[in-house]
PDB file of C-alpha atoms and ligand atoms in Angstrom:
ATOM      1  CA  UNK A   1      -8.401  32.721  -2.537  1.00 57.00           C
ATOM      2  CA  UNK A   2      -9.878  31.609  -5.629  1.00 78.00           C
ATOM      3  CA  UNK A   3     -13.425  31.456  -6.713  1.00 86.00           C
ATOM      4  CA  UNK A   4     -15.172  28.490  -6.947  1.00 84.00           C
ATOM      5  CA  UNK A   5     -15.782  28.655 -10.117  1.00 89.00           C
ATOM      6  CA  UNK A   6     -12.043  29.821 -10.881  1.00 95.00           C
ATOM      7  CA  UNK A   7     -11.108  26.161  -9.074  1.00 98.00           C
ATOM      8  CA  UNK A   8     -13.156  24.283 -11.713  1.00 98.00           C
ATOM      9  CA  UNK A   9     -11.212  26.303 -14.901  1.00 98.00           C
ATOM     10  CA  UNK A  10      -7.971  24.959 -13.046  1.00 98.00           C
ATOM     11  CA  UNK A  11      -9.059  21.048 -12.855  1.00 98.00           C
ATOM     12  CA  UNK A  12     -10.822  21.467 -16.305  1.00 98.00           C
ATOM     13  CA  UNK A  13      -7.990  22.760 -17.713  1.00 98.00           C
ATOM     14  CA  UNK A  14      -5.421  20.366 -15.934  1.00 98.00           C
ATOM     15  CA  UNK A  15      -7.669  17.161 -17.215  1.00 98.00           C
ATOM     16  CA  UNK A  16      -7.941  18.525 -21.017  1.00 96.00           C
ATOM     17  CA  UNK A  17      -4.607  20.445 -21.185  1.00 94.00           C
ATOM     18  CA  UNK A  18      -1.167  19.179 -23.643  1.00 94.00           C
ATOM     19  CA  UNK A  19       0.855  18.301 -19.870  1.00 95.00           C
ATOM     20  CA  UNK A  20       1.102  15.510 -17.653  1.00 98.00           C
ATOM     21  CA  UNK A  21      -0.889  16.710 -14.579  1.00 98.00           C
ATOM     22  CA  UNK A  22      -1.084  15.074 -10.603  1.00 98.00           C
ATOM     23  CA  UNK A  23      -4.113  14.677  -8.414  1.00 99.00           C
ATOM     24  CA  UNK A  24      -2.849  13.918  -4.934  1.00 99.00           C
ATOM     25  CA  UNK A  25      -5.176  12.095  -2.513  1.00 99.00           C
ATOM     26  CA  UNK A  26      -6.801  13.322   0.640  1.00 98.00           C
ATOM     27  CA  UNK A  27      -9.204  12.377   3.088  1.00 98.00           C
ATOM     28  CA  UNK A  28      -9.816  15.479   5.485  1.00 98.00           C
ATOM     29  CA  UNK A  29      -9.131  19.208   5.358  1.00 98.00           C
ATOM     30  CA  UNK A  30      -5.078  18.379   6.999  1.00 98.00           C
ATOM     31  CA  UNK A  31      -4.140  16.504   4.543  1.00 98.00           C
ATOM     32  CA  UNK A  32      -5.829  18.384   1.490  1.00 99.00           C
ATOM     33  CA  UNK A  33      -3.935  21.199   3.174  1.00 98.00           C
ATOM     34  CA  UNK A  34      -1.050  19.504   3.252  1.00 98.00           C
ATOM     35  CA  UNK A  35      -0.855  18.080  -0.273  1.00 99.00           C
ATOM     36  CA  UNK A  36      -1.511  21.601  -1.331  1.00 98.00           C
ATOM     37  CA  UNK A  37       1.575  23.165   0.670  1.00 98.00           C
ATOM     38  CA  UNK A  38       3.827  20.132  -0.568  1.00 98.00           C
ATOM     39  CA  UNK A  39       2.977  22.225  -4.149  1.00 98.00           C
ATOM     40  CA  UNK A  40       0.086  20.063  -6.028  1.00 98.00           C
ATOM     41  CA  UNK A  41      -2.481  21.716  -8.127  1.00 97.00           C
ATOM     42  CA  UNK A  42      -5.305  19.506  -7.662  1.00 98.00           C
ATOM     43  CA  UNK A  43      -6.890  16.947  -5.194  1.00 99.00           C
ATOM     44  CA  UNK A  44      -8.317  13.659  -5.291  1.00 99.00           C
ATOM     45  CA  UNK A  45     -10.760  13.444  -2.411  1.00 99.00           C
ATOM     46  CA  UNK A  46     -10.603   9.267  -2.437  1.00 98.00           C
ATOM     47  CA  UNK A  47     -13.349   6.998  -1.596  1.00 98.00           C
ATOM     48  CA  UNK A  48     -11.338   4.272  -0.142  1.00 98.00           C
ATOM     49  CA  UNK A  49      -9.474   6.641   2.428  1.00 98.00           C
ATOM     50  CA  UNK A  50     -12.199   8.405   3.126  1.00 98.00           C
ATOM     51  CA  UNK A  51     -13.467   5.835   4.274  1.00 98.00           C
ATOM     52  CA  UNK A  52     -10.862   3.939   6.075  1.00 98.00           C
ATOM     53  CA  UNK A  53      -9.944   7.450   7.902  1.00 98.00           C
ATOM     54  CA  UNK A  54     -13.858   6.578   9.620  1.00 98.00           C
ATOM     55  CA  UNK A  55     -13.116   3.049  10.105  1.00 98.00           C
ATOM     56  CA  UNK A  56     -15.292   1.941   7.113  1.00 98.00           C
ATOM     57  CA  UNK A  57     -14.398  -0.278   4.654  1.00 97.00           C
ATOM     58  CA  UNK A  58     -14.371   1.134   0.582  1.00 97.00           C
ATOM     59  CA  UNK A  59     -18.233  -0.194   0.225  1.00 97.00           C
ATOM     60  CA  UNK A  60     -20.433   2.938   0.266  1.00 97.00           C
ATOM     61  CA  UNK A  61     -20.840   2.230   4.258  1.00 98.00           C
ATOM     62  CA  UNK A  62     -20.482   5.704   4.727  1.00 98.00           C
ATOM     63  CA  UNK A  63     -23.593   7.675   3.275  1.00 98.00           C
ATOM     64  CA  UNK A  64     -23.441  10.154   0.006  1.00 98.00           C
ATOM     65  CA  UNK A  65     -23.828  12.572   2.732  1.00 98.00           C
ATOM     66  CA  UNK A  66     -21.279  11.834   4.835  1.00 98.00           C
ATOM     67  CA  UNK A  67     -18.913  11.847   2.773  1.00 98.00           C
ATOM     68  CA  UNK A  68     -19.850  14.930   1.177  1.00 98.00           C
ATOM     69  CA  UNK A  69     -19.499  16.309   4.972  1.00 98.00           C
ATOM     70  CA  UNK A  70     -15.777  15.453   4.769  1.00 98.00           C
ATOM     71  CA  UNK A  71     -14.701  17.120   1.323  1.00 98.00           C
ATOM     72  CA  UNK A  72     -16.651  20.069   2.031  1.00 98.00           C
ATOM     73  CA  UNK A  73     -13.989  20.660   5.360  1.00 98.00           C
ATOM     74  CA  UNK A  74     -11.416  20.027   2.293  1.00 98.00           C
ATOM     75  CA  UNK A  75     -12.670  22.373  -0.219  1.00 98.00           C
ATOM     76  CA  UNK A  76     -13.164  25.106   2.593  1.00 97.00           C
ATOM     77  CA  UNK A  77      -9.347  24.617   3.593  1.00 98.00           C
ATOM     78  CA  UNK A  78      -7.798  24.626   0.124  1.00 98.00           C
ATOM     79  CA  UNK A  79      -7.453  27.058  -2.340  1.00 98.00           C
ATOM     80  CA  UNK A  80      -7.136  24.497  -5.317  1.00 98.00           C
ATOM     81  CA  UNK A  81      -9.860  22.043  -6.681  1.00 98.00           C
ATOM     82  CA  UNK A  82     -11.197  18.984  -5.469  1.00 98.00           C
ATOM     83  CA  UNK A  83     -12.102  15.670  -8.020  1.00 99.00           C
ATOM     84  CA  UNK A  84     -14.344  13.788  -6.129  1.00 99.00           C
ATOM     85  CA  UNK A  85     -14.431   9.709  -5.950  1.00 98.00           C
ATOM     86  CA  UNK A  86     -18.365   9.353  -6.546  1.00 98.00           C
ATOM     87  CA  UNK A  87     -18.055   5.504  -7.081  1.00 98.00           C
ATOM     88  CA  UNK A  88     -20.838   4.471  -8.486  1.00 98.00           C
ATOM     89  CA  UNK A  89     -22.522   7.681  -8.003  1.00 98.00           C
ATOM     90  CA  UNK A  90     -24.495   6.183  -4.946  1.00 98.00           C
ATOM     91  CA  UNK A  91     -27.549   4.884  -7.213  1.00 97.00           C
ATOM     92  CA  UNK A  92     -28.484   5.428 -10.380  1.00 98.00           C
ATOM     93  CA  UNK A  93     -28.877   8.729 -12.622  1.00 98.00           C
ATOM     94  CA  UNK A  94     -31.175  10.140  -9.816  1.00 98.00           C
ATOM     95  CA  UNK A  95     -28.881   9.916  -7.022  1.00 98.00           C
ATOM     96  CA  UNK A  96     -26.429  11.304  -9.397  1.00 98.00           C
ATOM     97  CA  UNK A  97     -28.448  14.308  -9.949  1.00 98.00           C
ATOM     98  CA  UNK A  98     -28.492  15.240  -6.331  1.00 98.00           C
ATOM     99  CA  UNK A  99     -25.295  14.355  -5.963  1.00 98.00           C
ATOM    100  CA  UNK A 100     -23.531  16.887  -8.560  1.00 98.00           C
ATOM    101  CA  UNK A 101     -25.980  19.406  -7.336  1.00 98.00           C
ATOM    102  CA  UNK A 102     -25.028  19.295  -4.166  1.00 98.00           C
ATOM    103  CA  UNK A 103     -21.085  19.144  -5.290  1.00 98.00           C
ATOM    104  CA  UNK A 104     -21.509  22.217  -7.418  1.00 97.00           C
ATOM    105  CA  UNK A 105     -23.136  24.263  -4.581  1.00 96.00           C
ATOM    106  CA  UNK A 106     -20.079  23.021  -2.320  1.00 96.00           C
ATOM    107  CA  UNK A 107     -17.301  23.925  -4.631  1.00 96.00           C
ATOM    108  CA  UNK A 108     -16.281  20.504  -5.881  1.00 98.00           C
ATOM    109  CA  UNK A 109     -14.824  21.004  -8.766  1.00 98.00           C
ATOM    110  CA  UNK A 110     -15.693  17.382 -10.311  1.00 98.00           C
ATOM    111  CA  UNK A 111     -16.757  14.497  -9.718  1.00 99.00           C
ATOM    112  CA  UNK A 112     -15.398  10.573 -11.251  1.00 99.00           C
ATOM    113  CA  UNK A 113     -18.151   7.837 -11.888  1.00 99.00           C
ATOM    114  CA  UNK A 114     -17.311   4.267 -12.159  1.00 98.00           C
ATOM    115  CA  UNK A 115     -19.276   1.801 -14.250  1.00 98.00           C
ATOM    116  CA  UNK A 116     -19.307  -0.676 -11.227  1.00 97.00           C
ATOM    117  CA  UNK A 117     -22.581  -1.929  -9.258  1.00 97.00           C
ATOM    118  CA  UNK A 118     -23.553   0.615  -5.967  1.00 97.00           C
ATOM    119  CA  UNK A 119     -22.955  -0.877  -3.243  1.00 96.00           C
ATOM    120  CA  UNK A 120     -19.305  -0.841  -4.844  1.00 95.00           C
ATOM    121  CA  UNK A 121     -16.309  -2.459  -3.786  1.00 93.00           C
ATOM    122  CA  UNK A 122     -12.443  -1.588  -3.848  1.00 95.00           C
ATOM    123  CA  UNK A 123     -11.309  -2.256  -7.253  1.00 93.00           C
ATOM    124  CA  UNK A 124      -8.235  -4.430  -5.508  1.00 94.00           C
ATOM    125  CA  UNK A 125     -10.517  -6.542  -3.619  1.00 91.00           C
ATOM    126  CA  UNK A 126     -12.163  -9.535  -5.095  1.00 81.00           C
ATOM    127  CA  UNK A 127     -12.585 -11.607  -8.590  1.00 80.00           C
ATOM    128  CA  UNK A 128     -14.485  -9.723 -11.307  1.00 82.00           C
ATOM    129  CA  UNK A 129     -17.308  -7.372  -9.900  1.00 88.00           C
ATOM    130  CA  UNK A 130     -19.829  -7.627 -12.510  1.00 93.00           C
ATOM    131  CA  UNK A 131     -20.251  -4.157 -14.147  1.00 97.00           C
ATOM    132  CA  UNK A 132     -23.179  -1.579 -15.102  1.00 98.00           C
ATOM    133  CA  UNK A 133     -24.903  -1.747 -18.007  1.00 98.00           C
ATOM    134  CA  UNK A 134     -23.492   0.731 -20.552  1.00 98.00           C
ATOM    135  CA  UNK A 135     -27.158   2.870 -21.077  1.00 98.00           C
ATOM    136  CA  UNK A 136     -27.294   2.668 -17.452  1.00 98.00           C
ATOM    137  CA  UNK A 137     -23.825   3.978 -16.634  1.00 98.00           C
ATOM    138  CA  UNK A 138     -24.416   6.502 -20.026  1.00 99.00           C
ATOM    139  CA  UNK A 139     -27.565   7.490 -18.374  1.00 98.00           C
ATOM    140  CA  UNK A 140     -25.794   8.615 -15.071  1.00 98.00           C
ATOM    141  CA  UNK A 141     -22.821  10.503 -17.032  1.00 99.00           C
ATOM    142  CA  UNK A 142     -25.228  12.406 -18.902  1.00 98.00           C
ATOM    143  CA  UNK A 143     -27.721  13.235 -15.846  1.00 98.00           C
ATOM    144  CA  UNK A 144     -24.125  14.542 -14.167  1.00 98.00           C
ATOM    145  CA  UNK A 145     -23.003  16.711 -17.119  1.00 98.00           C
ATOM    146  CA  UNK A 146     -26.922  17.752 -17.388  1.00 98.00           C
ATOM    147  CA  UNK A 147     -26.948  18.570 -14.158  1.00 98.00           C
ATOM    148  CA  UNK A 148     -23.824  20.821 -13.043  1.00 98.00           C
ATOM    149  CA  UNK A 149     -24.056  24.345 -11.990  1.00 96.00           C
ATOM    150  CA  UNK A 150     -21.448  25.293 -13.929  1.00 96.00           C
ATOM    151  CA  UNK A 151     -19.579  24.981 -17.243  1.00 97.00           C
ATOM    152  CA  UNK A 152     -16.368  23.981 -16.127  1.00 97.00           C
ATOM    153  CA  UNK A 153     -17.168  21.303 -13.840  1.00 98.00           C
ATOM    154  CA  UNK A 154     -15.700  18.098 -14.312  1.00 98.00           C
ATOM    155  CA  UNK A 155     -17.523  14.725 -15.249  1.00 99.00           C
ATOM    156  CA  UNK A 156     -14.772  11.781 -15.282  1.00 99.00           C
ATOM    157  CA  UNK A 157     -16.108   8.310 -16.044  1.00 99.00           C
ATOM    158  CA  UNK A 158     -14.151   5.275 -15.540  1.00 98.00           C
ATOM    159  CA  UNK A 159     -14.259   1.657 -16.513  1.00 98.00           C
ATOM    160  CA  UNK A 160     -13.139  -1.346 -14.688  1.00 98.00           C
ATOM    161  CA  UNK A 161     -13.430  -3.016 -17.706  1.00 98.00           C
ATOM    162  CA  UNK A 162      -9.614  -4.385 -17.594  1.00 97.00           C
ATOM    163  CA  UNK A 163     -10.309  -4.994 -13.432  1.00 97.00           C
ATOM    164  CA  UNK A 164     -13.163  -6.785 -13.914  1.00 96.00           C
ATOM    165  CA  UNK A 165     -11.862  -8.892 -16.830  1.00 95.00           C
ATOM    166  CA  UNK A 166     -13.536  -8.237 -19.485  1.00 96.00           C
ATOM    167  CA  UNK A 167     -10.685  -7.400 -21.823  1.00 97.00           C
ATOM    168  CA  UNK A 168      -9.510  -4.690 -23.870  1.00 98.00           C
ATOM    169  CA  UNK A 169     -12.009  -4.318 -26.425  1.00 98.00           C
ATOM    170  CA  UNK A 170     -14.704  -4.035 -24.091  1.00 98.00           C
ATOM    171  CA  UNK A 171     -12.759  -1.600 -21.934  1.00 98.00           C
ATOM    172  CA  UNK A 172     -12.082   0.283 -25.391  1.00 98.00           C
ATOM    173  CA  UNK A 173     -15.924   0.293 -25.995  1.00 98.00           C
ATOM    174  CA  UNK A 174     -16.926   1.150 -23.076  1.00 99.00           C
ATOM    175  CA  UNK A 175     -15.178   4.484 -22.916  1.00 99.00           C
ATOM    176  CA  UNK A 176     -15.903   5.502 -26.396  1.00 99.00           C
ATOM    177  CA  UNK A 177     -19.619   4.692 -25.027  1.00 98.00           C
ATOM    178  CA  UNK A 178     -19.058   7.098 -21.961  1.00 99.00           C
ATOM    179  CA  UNK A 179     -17.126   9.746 -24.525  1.00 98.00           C
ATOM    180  CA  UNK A 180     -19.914  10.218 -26.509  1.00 98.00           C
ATOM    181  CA  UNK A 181     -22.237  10.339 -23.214  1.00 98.00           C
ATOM    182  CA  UNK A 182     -20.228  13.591 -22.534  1.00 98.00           C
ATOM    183  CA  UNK A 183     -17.871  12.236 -20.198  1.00 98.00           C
ATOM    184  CA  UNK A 184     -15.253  15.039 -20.030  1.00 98.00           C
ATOM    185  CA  UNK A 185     -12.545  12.326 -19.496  1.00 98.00           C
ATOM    186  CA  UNK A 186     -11.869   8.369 -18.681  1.00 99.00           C
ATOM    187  CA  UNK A 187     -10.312   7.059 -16.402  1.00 98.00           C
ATOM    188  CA  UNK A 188      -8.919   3.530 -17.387  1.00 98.00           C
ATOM    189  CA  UNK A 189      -8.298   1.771 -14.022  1.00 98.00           C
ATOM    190  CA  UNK A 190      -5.812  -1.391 -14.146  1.00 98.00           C
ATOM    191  CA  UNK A 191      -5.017  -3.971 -11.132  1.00 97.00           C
ATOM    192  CA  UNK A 192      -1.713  -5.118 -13.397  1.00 98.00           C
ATOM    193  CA  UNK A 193       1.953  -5.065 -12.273  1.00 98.00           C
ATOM    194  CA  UNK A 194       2.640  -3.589 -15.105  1.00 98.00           C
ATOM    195  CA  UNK A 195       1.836  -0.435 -17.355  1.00 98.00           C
ATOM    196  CA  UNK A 196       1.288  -2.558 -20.243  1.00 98.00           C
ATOM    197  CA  UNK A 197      -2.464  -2.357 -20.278  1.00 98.00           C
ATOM    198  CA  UNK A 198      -2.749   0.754 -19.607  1.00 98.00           C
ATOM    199  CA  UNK A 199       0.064   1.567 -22.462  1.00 98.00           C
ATOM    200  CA  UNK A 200      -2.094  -1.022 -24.548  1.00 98.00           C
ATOM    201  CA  UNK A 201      -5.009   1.202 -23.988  1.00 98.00           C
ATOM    202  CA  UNK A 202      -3.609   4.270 -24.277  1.00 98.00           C
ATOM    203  CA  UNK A 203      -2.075   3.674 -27.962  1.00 98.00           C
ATOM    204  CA  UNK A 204      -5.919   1.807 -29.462  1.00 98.00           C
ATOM    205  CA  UNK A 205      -7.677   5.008 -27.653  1.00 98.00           C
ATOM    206  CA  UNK A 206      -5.655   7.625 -29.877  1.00 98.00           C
ATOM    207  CA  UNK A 207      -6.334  10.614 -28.245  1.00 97.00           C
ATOM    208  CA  UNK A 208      -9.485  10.786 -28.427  1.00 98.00           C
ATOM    209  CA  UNK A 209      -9.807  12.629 -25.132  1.00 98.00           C
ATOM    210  CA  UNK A 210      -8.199  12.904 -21.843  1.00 98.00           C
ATOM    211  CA  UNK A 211      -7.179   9.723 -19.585  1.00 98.00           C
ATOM    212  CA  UNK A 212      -6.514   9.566 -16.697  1.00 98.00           C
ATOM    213  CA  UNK A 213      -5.215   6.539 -14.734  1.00 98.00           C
ATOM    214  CA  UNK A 214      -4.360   5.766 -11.215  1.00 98.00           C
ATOM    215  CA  UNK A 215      -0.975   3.992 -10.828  1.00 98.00           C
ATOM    216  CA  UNK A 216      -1.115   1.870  -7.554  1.00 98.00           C
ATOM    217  CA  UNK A 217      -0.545  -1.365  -8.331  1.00 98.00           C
ATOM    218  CA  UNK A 218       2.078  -0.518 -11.493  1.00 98.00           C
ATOM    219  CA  UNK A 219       3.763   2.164  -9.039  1.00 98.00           C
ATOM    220  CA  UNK A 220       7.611   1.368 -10.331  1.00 98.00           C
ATOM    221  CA  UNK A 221       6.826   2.448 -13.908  1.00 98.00           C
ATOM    222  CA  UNK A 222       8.556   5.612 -14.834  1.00 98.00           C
ATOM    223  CA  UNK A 223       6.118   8.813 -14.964  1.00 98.00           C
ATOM    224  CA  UNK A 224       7.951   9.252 -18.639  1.00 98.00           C
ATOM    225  CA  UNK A 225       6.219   6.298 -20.224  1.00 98.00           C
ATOM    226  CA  UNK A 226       2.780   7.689 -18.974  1.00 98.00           C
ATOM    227  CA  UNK A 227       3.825  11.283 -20.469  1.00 98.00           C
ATOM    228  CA  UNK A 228       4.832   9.509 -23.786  1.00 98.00           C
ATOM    229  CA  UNK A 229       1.594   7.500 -23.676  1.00 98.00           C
ATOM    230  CA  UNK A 230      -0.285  10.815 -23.608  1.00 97.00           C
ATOM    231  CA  UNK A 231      -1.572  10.168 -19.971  1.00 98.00           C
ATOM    232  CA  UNK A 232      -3.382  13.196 -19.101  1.00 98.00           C
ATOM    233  CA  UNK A 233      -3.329  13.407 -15.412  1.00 98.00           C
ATOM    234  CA  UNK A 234      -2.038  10.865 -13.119  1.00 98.00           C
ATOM    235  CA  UNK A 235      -3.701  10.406  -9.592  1.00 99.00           C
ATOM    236  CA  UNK A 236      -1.661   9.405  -6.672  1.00 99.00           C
ATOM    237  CA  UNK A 237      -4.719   7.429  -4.763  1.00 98.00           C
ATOM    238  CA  UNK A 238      -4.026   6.539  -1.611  1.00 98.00           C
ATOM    239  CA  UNK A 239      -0.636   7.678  -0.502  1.00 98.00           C
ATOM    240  CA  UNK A 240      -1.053  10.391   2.284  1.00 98.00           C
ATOM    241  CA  UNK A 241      -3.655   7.825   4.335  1.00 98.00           C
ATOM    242  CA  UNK A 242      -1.084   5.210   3.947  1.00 98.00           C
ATOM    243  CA  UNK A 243       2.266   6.727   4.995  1.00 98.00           C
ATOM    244  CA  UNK A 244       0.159   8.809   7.706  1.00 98.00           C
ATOM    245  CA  UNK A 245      -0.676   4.937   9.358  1.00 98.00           C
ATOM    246  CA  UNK A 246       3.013   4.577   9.585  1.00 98.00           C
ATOM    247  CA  UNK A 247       3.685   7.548  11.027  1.00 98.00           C
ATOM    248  CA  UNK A 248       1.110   6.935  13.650  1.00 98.00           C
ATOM    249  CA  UNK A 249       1.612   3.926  14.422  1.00 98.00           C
ATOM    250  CA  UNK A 250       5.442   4.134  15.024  1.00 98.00           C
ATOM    251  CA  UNK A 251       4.731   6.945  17.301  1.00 98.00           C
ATOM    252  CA  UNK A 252       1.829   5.310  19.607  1.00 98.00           C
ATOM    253  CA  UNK A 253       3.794   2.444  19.657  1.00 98.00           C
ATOM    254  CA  UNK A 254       7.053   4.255  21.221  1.00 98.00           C
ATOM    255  CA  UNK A 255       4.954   6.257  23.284  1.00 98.00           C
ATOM    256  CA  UNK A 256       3.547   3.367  24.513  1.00 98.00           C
ATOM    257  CA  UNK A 257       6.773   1.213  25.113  1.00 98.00           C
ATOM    258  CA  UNK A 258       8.280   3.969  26.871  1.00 98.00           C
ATOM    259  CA  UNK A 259       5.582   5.289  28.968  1.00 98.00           C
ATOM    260  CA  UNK A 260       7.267   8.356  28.273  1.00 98.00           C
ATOM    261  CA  UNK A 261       6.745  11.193  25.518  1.00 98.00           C
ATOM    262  CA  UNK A 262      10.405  13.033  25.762  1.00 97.00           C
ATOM    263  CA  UNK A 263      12.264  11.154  22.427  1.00 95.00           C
ATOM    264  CA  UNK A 264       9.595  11.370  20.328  1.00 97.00           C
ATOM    265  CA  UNK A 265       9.330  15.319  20.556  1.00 97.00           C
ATOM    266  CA  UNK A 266      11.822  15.789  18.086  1.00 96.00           C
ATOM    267  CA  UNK A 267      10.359  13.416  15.053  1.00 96.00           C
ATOM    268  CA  UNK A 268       6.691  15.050  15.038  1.00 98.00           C
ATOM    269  CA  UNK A 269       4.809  18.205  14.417  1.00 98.00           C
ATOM    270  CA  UNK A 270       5.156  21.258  16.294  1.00 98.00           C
ATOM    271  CA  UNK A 271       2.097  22.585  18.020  1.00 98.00           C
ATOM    272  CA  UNK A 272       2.884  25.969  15.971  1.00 98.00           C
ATOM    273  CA  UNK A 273       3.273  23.415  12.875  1.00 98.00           C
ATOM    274  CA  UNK A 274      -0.357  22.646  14.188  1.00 98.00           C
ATOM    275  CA  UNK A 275      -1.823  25.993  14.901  1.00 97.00           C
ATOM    276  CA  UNK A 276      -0.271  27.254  11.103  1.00 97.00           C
ATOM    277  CA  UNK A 277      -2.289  24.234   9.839  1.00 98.00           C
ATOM    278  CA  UNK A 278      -5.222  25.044  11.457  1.00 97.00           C
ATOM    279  CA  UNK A 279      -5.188  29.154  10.560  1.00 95.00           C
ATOM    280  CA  UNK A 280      -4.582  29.744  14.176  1.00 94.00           C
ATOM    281  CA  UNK A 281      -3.280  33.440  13.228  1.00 94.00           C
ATOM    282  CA  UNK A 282      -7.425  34.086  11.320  1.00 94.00           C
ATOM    283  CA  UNK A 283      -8.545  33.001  15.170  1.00 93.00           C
ATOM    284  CA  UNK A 284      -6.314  35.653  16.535  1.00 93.00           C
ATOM    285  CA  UNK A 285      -6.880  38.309  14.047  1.00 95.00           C
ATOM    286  CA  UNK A 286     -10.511  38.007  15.104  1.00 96.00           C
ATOM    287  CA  UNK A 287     -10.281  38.032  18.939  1.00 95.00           C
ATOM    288  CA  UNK A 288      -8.799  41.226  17.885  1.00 96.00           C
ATOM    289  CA  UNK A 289     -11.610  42.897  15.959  1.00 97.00           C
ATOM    290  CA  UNK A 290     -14.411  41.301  17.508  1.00 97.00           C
ATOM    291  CA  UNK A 291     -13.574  39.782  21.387  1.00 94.00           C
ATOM    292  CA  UNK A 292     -15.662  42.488  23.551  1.00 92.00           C
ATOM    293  CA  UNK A 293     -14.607  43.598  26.670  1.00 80.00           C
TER     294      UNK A 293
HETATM  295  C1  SPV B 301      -9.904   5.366  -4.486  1.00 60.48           C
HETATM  296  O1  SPV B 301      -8.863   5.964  -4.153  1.00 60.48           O
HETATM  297  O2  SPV B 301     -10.872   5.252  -3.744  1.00 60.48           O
HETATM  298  C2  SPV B 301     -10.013   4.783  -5.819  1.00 60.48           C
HETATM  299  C3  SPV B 301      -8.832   4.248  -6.465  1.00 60.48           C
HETATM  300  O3  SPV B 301     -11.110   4.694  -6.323  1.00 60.48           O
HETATM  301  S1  SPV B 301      -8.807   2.530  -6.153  1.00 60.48           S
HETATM  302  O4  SPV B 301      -8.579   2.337  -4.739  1.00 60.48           O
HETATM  303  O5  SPV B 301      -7.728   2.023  -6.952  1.00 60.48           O
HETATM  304  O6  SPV B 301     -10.082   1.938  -6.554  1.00 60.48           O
HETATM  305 MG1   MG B 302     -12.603   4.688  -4.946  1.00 60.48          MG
END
């Protein structure tokens, strides 16, 4: 498979690269694998379903560590890279300092920083969350790119600038701010209906490096318009978590209705679909060299 540092040339060079590039989200080693087989490139290893997948709300309830646990099952199941949701990097620029050391040594490829308060919350839930100070949140995005093992690893900041309501200039500032902090990217986050914000943005920040955005609540505008705009990579957030409930909970609900398991067979995974998954055939090849006896 590829190197680890071979995995953080491929998300560096999606991010700053001329095309329109995808992140799709995942929350455990199944559906990183998953995403990858369905043909992405990249992964976005989300805070919010990583946490909902342990019954946590999106608050930093689940330690640094913790989660760290869960995208290092990801990264060791996927051969393409991870960008980790770091919130608000789980402190200030010290915890950020452990925190993209210990992503380097576990093959993260990079790592997005949001100029919010730690303990965060979900960008979709309540009225204006008062933001970081800008030399604060500068401080952390340099301590990150100071701080990385390796060249190509990927420092994103973003601004919930336009979330928290602070308006377009300020969003605008902000990011030039975090540009010249070394941020390799920004991502410009947007609660709107609409693209127009984002478009808005997009057009006043005139290329003046990668964006990134992260469509959920404009989901019906056409991937063209973000191309046009320049978008650099788009990142599908939260849809393998949320069409995974569905699938769930249609199928514990027949299964419980029916008391029986025999018409539900046909509409779910195999077991082999399950053991390919899993590298069942690695377990075998092993009992082979190794079982004694
Ligand atoms: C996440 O997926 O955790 C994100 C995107 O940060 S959002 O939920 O829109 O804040
Ligand atoms: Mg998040």
């Amino acid at each position: 498979g590829n190197t680890a540092s071979s995995k953080n040339q491929q998300l560096r060079e999606m991010i700053s690269g001329p095309d329109l590039n995808f992140l799709m989200e995942s929350h455990n080693a199944l559906s990183a694998k998953i995403a990858e087989q369905a043909g992405f490139s990249g992964l976005w290893a989300s805070g919010l379903t990583i946490s909902a997948a342990l019954g946590l709300s999106d608050r930093n309830e689940a330690s640094w560590t913790q989660v760290l646990d869960v995208v290092e099952f990801m990264t060791d199941h996927v051969n393409i890279p991870v960008l980790l949701d770091g919130d608000t990097g789980f402190g200030n620029y010290h915890n950020v300092i452990r925190l993209v050391k210990k992503l380097s040594q576990k093959h993260v490829s990079g790592v997005c920083l949001e100029d919010k308060i730690f303990p965060k919350m979900n960008s979709f839930l309540g009225e204006s969350q008062k933001l970081a100070d800008i030399d604060d949140f500068c401080s952390k995005i340099k301590a990150a790119k100071d701080t990385q093992l390796d060249d190509d690893f990927t420092v994103i900041a973003r601004t919930e600038a336009l979330i928290s309501g602070l308006g377009m200039s300020e969003a605008l500032k902000r990011a030039e701010h975090y540009r010249q902090a070394g941020a390799d990217a920004i991502l410009i986050h947007s609660k709107s209906d609409n693209a127009d914000e984002i478009l808005t943005f997009s057009a006043e920040w005139a290329c003046r490096g990668p964006l990134v955005i992260v469509p959920t609540k404009y989901y019906s505008t056409p991937t063209e318009i973000f191309q046009q705009a320049r978008i650099s990579t788009i990142i599908w957030a939260n849809h393998s978590l949320r069409s995974s409930i569905v699938a769930m909970r249609e199928t514990t609900r027949h299964i419980f209705e029916n008391q029986s398991i025999s018409h539900i067979e046909q509409d779910i995974a195999t077991l082999e679909d399950v053991f390919a998954l899993t590298n069942e055939v690695n377990a075998n090849l092993a009992d082979k060299l190794y079982k004694a006896g």
